[in-house]
Amino acid sequence: MAVDDVTKIIIRRPREQVADYAGNPNNAPQWYVNIKSVEWKSAPPLRVGSRLAFVAQFLGRQLAYTYEIVEQLPS
């Protein structure tokens, strides 16, 4: 089954402020409704090599996954 999930919103804030907020994994449950929790598996701050465990709810199922940062570009 193919799923196409698209969301669009206009945020009236400076780009740097939005990037700082959205780039902080601790804020993910506040702005992304499917993410229920974030747990740092490595010590903050976010950098190459950081690992973060997420728990999400999607299509009635719970998903648990870990991201590892392999590249980080300035915002």
Short mmCIF file of N, CA and C in Angstrom, two decimals:
data_model
loop_
_atom_site.label_atom_id
_atom_site.label_comp_id
_atom_site.label_asym_id
_atom_site.label_seq_id
_atom_site.Cartn_x
_atom_site.Cartn_y
_atom_site.Cartn_z
N MET A 1 0.84 -1.17 0.00
CA MET A 1 0.00 0.00 0.00
C MET A 1 0.90 1.24 0.00
N ALA A 2 0.72 2.12 -0.95
CA ALA A 2 1.46 3.37 -1.04
C ALA A 2 0.80 4.42 -0.16
N VAL A 3 1.62 5.21 0.52
CA VAL A 3 1.11 6.29 1.37
C VAL A 3 1.80 7.58 0.96
N ASP A 4 1.02 8.62 0.74
CA ASP A 4 1.55 9.93 0.40
C ASP A 4 1.06 10.89 1.46
N ASP A 5 1.95 11.29 2.36
CA ASP A 5 1.59 12.14 3.49
C ASP A 5 2.23 13.51 3.28
N VAL A 6 1.42 14.54 2.99
CA VAL A 6 1.91 15.88 2.72
C VAL A 6 1.25 16.86 3.67
N THR A 7 2.06 17.72 4.26
CA THR A 7 1.57 18.77 5.15
C THR A 7 2.21 20.09 4.73
N LYS A 8 1.44 21.16 4.78
CA LYS A 8 1.95 22.48 4.41
C LYS A 8 1.46 23.50 5.42
N ILE A 9 2.36 24.37 5.86
CA ILE A 9 2.00 25.43 6.80
C ILE A 9 2.91 26.63 6.56
N ILE A 10 2.37 27.81 6.75
CA ILE A 10 3.17 29.04 6.65
C ILE A 10 3.50 29.48 8.07
N ILE A 11 4.78 29.66 8.34
CA ILE A 11 5.26 30.07 9.67
C ILE A 11 5.84 31.47 9.53
N ARG A 12 5.23 32.41 10.18
CA ARG A 12 5.66 33.80 10.08
C ARG A 12 6.71 34.13 11.13
N ARG A 13 7.88 33.55 10.94
CA ARG A 13 9.03 33.74 11.82
C ARG A 13 10.28 33.77 10.95
N PRO A 14 11.36 34.36 11.43
CA PRO A 14 12.61 34.33 10.67
C PRO A 14 13.09 32.90 10.45
N ARG A 15 13.69 32.67 9.29
CA ARG A 15 14.16 31.34 8.91
C ARG A 15 15.07 30.73 9.98
N GLU A 16 15.98 31.52 10.53
CA GLU A 16 16.91 31.01 11.54
C GLU A 16 16.17 30.52 12.79
N GLN A 17 15.14 31.23 13.20
CA GLN A 17 14.35 30.84 14.37
C GLN A 17 13.61 29.52 14.11
N VAL A 18 13.05 29.38 12.93
CA VAL A 18 12.34 28.15 12.57
C VAL A 18 13.33 26.99 12.49
N ALA A 19 14.49 27.21 11.88
CA ALA A 19 15.49 26.15 11.75
C ALA A 19 16.00 25.71 13.12
N ASP A 20 16.23 26.64 14.03
CA ASP A 20 16.67 26.28 15.38
C ASP A 20 15.63 25.44 16.10
N TYR A 21 14.37 25.82 15.97
CA TYR A 21 13.29 25.09 16.64
C TYR A 21 13.10 23.70 16.02
N ALA A 22 12.96 23.66 14.70
CA ALA A 22 12.70 22.39 14.02
C ALA A 22 13.91 21.46 14.05
N GLY A 23 15.10 22.03 14.15
CA GLY A 23 16.32 21.23 14.19
C GLY A 23 16.65 20.67 15.55
N ASN A 24 15.87 21.03 16.57
CA ASN A 24 16.08 20.50 17.91
C ASN A 24 15.18 19.28 18.08
N PRO A 25 15.75 18.08 18.16
CA PRO A 25 14.94 16.87 18.26
C PRO A 25 13.97 16.87 19.45
N ASN A 26 14.31 17.57 20.53
CA ASN A 26 13.41 17.62 21.69
C ASN A 26 12.07 18.25 21.36
N ASN A 27 12.01 19.07 20.32
CA ASN A 27 10.77 19.75 19.94
C ASN A 27 9.90 18.92 19.00
N ALA A 28 10.41 17.82 18.47
CA ALA A 28 9.67 17.04 17.47
C ALA A 28 8.26 16.66 17.91
N PRO A 29 8.03 16.19 19.15
CA PRO A 29 6.66 15.82 19.52
C PRO A 29 5.69 17.01 19.55
N GLN A 30 6.22 18.23 19.64
CA GLN A 30 5.35 19.41 19.68
C GLN A 30 4.88 19.82 18.29
N TRP A 31 5.72 19.64 17.27
CA TRP A 31 5.35 20.11 15.94
C TRP A 31 5.01 18.99 14.96
N TYR A 32 5.31 17.75 15.31
CA TYR A 32 4.99 16.63 14.43
C TYR A 32 4.08 15.67 15.19
N VAL A 33 2.81 15.70 14.88
CA VAL A 33 1.78 15.02 15.67
C VAL A 33 2.01 13.52 15.80
N ASN A 34 2.64 12.89 14.83
CA ASN A 34 2.84 11.44 14.88
C ASN A 34 3.94 11.03 15.86
N ILE A 35 4.88 11.90 16.16
CA ILE A 35 5.97 11.55 17.07
C ILE A 35 5.50 11.72 18.50
N LYS A 36 5.59 10.65 19.26
CA LYS A 36 5.12 10.65 20.65
C LYS A 36 6.24 10.88 21.64
N SER A 37 7.48 10.45 21.31
CA SER A 37 8.60 10.66 22.23
C SER A 37 9.92 10.61 21.49
N VAL A 38 10.91 11.26 22.10
CA VAL A 38 12.29 11.27 21.59
C VAL A 38 13.20 10.99 22.77
N GLU A 39 14.15 10.09 22.57
CA GLU A 39 15.12 9.78 23.62
C GLU A 39 16.52 9.87 23.01
N TRP A 40 17.36 10.70 23.64
CA TRP A 40 18.75 10.80 23.20
C TRP A 40 19.47 9.52 23.59
N LYS A 41 20.12 8.86 22.62
CA LYS A 41 20.94 7.68 22.88
C LYS A 41 22.41 8.06 23.00
N SER A 42 22.71 9.31 22.65
CA SER A 42 24.05 9.87 22.82
C SER A 42 23.86 11.23 23.49
N ALA A 43 24.90 11.78 24.01
CA ALA A 43 24.79 13.06 24.73
C ALA A 43 24.55 14.22 23.75
N PRO A 44 23.62 15.14 24.10
CA PRO A 44 23.44 16.35 23.30
C PRO A 44 24.71 17.19 23.36
N PRO A 45 24.91 18.11 22.45
CA PRO A 45 23.99 18.59 21.41
C PRO A 45 24.04 17.70 20.16
N LEU A 46 23.12 18.00 19.24
CA LEU A 46 23.04 17.28 17.98
C LEU A 46 24.31 17.52 17.16
N ARG A 47 24.92 16.43 16.69
CA ARG A 47 26.13 16.52 15.88
C ARG A 47 26.28 15.21 15.11
N VAL A 48 27.23 15.17 14.20
CA VAL A 48 27.50 13.93 13.47
C VAL A 48 27.82 12.84 14.49
N GLY A 49 27.16 11.71 14.35
CA GLY A 49 27.33 10.59 15.27
C GLY A 49 26.24 10.52 16.33
N SER A 50 25.46 11.59 16.51
CA SER A 50 24.36 11.56 17.48
C SER A 50 23.35 10.50 17.10
N ARG A 51 22.77 9.86 18.11
CA ARG A 51 21.73 8.84 17.90
C ARG A 51 20.51 9.22 18.74
N LEU A 52 19.32 9.14 18.12
CA LEU A 52 18.07 9.50 18.76
C LEU A 52 17.03 8.43 18.49
N ALA A 53 16.36 7.99 19.54
CA ALA A 53 15.30 6.98 19.41
C ALA A 53 13.95 7.70 19.44
N PHE A 54 13.13 7.41 18.45
CA PHE A 54 11.81 8.00 18.32
C PHE A 54 10.74 6.92 18.47
N VAL A 55 9.62 7.30 19.07
CA VAL A 55 8.42 6.46 19.06
C VAL A 55 7.34 7.29 18.39
N ALA A 56 6.68 6.70 17.40
CA ALA A 56 5.65 7.40 16.64
C ALA A 56 4.40 6.53 16.53
N GLN A 57 3.29 7.17 16.21
CA GLN A 57 2.02 6.48 15.96
C GLN A 57 1.63 6.86 14.54
N PHE A 58 1.42 5.86 13.69
CA PHE A 58 1.07 6.13 12.30
C PHE A 58 0.17 5.03 11.78
N LEU A 59 -0.94 5.40 11.19
CA LEU A 59 -1.92 4.47 10.64
C LEU A 59 -2.32 3.41 11.67
N GLY A 60 -2.47 3.85 12.92
CA GLY A 60 -2.93 2.97 13.98
C GLY A 60 -1.87 2.04 14.54
N ARG A 61 -0.63 2.23 14.14
CA ARG A 61 0.46 1.37 14.62
C ARG A 61 1.53 2.19 15.31
N GLN A 62 2.17 1.58 16.28
CA GLN A 62 3.30 2.23 16.95
C GLN A 62 4.58 1.84 16.23
N LEU A 63 5.40 2.83 15.96
CA LEU A 63 6.69 2.62 15.31
C LEU A 63 7.79 3.08 16.26
N ALA A 64 8.84 2.31 16.38
CA ALA A 64 10.01 2.70 17.17
C ALA A 64 11.21 2.60 16.24
N TYR A 65 11.98 3.68 16.16
CA TYR A 65 13.11 3.70 15.26
C TYR A 65 14.19 4.62 15.81
N THR A 66 15.42 4.42 15.36
CA THR A 66 16.55 5.22 15.80
C THR A 66 17.19 5.89 14.61
N TYR A 67 17.43 7.20 14.74
CA TYR A 67 18.17 7.96 13.73
C TYR A 67 19.60 8.13 14.20
N GLU A 68 20.54 8.04 13.26
CA GLU A 68 21.92 8.39 13.53
C GLU A 68 22.30 9.51 12.56
N ILE A 69 22.82 10.59 13.08
CA ILE A 69 23.19 11.73 12.25
C ILE A 69 24.50 11.41 11.55
N VAL A 70 24.48 11.41 10.21
CA VAL A 70 25.68 11.10 9.45
C VAL A 70 26.24 12.33 8.75
N GLU A 71 25.42 13.39 8.64
CA GLU A 71 25.88 14.65 8.07
C GLU A 71 25.04 15.76 8.66
N GLN A 72 25.67 16.89 8.94
CA GLN A 72 24.93 18.02 9.50
C GLN A 72 25.38 19.28 8.77
N LEU A 73 24.42 19.95 8.16
CA LEU A 73 24.69 21.19 7.44
C LEU A 73 24.22 22.37 8.27
N PRO A 74 24.88 23.52 8.17
CA PRO A 74 24.42 24.68 8.92
C PRO A 74 23.02 25.10 8.47
N SER A 75 22.22 25.60 9.43
CA SER A 75 20.85 26.02 9.08
C SER A 75 20.81 27.41 8.53
#
